[in-house]
PDB file of C-alpha atoms in Angstrom:
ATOM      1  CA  UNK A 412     -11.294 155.606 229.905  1.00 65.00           C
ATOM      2  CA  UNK A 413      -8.070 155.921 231.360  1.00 88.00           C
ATOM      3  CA  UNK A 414      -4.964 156.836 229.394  1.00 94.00           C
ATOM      4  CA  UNK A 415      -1.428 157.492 230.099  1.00 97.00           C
ATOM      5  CA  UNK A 416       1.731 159.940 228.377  1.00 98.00           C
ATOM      6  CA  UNK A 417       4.861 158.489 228.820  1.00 98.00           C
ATOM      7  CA  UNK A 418       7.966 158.178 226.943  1.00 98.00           C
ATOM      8  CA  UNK A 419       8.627 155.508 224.461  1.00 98.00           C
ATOM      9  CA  UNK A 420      10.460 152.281 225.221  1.00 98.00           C
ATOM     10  CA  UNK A 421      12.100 149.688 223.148  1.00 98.00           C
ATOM     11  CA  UNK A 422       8.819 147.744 223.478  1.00 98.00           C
ATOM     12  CA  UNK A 423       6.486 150.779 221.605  1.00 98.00           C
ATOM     13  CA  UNK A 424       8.533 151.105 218.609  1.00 98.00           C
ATOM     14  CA  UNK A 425       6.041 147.997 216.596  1.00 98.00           C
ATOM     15  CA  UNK A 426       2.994 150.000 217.416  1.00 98.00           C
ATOM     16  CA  UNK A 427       4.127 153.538 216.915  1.00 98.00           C
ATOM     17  CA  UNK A 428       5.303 152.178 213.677  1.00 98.00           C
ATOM     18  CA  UNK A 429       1.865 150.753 212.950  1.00 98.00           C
ATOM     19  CA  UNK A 430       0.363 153.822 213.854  1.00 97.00           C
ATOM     20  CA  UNK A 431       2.409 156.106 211.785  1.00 97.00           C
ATOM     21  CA  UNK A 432       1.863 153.845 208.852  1.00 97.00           C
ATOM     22  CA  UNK A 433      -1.469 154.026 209.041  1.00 97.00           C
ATOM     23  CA  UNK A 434      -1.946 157.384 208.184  1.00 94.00           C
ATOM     24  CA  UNK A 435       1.220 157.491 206.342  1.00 91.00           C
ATOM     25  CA  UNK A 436      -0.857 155.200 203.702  1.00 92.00           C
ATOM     26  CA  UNK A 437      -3.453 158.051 203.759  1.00 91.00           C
ATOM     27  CA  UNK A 438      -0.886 160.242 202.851  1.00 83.00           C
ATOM     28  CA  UNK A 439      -1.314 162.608 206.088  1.00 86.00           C
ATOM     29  CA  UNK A 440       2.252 162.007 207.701  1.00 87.00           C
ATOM     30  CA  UNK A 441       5.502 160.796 205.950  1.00 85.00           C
ATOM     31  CA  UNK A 442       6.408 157.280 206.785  1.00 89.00           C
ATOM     32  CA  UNK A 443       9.160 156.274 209.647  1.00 92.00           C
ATOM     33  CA  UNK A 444      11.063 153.073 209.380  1.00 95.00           C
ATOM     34  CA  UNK A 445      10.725 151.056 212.833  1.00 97.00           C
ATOM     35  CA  UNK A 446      15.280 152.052 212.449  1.00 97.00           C
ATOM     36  CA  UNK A 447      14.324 155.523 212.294  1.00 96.00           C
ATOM     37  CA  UNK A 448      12.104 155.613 215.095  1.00 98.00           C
ATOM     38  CA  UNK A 449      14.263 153.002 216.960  1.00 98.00           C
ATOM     39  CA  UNK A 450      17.347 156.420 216.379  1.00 97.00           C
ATOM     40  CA  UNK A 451      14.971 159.169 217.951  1.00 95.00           C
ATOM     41  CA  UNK A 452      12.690 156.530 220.678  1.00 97.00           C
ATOM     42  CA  UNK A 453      14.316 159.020 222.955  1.00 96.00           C
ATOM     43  CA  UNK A 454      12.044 161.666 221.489  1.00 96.00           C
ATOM     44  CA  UNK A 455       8.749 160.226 220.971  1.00 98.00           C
ATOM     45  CA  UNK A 456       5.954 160.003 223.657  1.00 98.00           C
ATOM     46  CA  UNK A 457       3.384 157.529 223.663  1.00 98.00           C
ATOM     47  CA  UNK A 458      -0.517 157.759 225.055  1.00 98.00           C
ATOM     48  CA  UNK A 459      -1.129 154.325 226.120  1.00 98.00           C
ATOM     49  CA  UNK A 460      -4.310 153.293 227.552  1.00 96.00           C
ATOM     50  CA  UNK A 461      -4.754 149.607 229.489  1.00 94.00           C
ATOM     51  CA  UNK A 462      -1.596 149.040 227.864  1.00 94.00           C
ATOM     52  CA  UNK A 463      -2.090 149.419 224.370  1.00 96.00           C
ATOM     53  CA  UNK A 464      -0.197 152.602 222.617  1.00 98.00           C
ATOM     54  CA  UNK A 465      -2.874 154.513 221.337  1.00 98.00           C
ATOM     55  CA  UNK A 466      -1.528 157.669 220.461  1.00 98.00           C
ATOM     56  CA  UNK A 467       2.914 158.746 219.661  1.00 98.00           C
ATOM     57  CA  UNK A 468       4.315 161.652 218.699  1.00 98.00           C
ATOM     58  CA  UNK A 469       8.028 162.895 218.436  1.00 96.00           C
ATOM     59  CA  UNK A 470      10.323 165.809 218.021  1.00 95.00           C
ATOM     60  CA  UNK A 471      12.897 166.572 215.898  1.00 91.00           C
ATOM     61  CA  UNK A 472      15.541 169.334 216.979  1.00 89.00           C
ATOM     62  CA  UNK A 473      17.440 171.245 214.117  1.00 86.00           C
ATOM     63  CA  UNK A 474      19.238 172.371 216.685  1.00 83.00           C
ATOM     64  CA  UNK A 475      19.130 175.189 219.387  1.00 77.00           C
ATOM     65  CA  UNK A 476      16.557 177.379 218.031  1.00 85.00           C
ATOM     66  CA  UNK A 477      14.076 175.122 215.913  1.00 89.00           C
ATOM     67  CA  UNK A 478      12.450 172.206 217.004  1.00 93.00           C
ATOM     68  CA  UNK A 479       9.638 170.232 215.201  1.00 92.00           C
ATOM     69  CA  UNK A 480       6.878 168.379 216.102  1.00 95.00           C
ATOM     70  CA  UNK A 481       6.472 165.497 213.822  1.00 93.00           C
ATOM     71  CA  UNK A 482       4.633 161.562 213.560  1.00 95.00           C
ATOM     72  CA  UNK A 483       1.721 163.086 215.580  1.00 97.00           C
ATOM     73  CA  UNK A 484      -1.138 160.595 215.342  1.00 97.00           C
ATOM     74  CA  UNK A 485      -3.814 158.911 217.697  1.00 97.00           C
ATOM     75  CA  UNK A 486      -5.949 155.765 217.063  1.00 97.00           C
ATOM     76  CA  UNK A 487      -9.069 156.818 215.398  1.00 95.00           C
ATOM     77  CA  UNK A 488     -11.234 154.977 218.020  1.00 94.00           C
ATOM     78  CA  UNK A 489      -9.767 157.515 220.415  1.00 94.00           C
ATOM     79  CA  UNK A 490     -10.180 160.430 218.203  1.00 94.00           C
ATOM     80  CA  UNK A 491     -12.378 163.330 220.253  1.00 90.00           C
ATOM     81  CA  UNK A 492     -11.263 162.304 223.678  1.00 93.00           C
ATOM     82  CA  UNK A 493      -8.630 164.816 224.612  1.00 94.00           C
ATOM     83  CA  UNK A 494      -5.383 162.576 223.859  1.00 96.00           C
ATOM     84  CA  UNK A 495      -4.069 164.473 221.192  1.00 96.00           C
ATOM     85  CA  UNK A 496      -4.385 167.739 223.518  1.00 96.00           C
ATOM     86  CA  UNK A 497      -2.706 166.409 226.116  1.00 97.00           C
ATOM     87  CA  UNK A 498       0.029 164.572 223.907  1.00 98.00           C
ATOM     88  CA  UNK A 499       0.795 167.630 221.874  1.00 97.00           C
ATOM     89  CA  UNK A 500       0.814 169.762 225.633  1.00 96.00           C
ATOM     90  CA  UNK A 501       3.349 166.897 227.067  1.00 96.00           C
ATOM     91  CA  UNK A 502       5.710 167.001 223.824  1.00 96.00           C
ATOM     92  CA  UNK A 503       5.809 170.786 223.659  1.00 94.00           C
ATOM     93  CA  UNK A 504       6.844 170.383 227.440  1.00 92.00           C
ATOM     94  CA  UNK A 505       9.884 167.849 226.644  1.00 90.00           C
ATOM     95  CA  UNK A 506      11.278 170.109 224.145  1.00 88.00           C
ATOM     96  CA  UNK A 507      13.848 171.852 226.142  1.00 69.00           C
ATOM     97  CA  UNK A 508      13.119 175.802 225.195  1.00 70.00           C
ATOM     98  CA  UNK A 509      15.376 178.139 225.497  1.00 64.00           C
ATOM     99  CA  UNK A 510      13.847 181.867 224.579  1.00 64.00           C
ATOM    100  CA  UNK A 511      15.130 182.026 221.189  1.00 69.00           C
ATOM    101  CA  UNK A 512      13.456 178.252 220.631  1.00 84.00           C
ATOM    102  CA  UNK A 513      10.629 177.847 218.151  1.00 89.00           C
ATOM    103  CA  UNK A 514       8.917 175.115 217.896  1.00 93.00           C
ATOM    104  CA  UNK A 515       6.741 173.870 214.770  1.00 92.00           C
ATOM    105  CA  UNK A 516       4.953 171.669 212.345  1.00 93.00           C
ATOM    106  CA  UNK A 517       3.542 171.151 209.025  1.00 89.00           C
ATOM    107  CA  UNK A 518       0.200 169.628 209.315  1.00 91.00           C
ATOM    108  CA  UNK A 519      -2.857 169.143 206.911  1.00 86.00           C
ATOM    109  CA  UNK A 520      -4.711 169.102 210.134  1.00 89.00           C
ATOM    110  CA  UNK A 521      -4.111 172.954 211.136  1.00 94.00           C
ATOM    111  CA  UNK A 522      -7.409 173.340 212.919  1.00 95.00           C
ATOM    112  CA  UNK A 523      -6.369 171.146 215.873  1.00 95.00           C
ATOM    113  CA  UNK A 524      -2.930 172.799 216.378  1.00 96.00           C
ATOM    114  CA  UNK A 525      -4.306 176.463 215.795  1.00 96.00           C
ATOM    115  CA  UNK A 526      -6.953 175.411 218.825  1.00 96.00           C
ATOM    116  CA  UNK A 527      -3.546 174.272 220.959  1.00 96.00           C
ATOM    117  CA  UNK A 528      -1.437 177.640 220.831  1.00 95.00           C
ATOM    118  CA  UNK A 529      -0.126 177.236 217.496  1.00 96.00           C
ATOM    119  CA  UNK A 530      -0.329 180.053 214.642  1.00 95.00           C
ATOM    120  CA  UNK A 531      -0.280 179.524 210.720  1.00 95.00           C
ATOM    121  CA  UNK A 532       2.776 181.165 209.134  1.00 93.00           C
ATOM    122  CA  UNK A 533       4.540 180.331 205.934  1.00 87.00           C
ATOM    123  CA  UNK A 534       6.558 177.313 205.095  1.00 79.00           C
ATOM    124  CA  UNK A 535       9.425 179.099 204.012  1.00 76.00           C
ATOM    125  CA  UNK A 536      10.078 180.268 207.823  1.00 79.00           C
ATOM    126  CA  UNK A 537      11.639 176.726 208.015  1.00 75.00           C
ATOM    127  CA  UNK A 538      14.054 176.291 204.973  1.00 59.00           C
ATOM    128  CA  UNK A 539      15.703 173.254 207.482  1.00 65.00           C
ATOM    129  CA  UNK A 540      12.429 171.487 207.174  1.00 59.00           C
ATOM    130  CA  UNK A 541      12.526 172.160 203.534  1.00 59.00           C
ATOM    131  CA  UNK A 542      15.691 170.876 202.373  1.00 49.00           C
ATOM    132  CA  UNK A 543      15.494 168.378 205.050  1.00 57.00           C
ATOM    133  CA  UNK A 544      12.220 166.552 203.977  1.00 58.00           C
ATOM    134  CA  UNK A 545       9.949 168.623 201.698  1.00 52.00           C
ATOM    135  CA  UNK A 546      12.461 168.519 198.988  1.00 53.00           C
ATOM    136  CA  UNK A 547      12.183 164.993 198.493  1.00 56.00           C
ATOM    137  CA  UNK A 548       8.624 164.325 198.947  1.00 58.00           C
ATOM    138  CA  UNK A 549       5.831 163.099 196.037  1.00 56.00           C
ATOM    139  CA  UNK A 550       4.026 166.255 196.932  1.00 59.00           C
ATOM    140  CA  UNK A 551       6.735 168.986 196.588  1.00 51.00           C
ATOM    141  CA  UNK A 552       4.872 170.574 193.826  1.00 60.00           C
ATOM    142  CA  UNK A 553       1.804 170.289 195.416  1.00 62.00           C
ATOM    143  CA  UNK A 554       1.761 170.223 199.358  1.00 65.00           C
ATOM    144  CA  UNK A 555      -1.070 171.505 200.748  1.00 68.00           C
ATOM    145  CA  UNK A 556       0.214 171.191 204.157  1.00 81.00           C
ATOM    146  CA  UNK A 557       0.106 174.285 206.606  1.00 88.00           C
ATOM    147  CA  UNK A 558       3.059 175.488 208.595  1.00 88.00           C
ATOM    148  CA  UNK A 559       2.347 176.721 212.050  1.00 93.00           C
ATOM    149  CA  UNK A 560       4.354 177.590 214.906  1.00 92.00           C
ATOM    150  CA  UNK A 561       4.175 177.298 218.271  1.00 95.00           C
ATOM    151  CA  UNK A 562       2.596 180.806 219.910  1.00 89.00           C
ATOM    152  CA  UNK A 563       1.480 179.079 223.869  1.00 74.00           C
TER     153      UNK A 563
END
C-alpha cells in the first residue's frame, strides 16, 4: 500500500466529514459540520491512498502559544499501518511553532499519542479548550478523555 499526506482541498471536505462522523457516533471525537470544516480546510491534512481519503486531521490555533490537534481519525481498514504516525508527525510539522508554542490534545486514545512524543498532563492546563468546547459537551461531568501535550 501506498498512501499520501497532503493538505485538504475543497473536494475532501464529504469524506473527512464522513470520517469524523464515524467515530463521532462512537462518541470518540466531537462532530464537525461539513461548514465548519469547509472554515478551517486550510488546517486539516488528509492521508489519501489510490485516491480515496483515508485518514484527516486538523489544528486549531488559540492563538500564538496554544495550538490543538483535533478530528484525528483514520479508516479502520487502515488502522496498524503507520498512517496515523505519519499524519500526526506531518500536522505537528504545519503548526507554525514558535518556542513559547504548545501544542495539544484531548484524546481517549492516549496510548498512541504518548508513543508519538506526547506527555499526559491535566486538562486544566488548557482552560481555552475548556470554555471553548468541554463546557458544552454531554460528557462535561464525566469526560474521561486524557490531555496530553506535545513533548517531541
Amino acid at each position: 500500500m501506498s498512501y499520501t499526506i497532503r493538505p485538504a482541498q475543497e473536494k475532501d471536505i464529504d469524506p473527512i466529514h464522513s470520517l469524523i462522523s464515524h467515530y463521532a457516533l462512537q462518541g470518540v471525537i466531537l462532530e464537525r459540520s461539513r461548514e465548519d470544516i469547509h472554515d478551517n480546510l486550510e488546517n486539516f491534512l488528509v492521508a489519501e491512498d489510490s485516491g480515496i481519503v483515508i485518514g484527516a486531521a486538523t489544528f486549531y490555533d488559540y492563538g500564538e502559544t496554544l495550538k490543538e490537534i483535533r478530528s484525528f481519525a483514520i479508516d479502520e481498514n487502515y488502522h496498524g499501518r503507520g498512517i496515523g504516525s505519519s499524519l500526526l508527525k506531518k500536522i505537528v510539522e504545519r503548526i507554525d511553532r514558535k518556542d513559547s508554542t504548545r501544542i495539544f490534545t484531548l484524546t481517549y486514545k492516549p496510548e498512541f499519542f504518548s508513543k508519538n512524543g506526547f506527555t499526559v498532563v491535566s486538562k486544566d492546563d488548557f482552560p481555552e479548550k475548556i470554555w471553548k468546547d468541554c463546557r458544552n459537551c454531554k460528557d462535561w461531568d464525566n469526560c474521561g478523555e486524557t490531555a496530553l501535550v506535545y513533548r517531541g
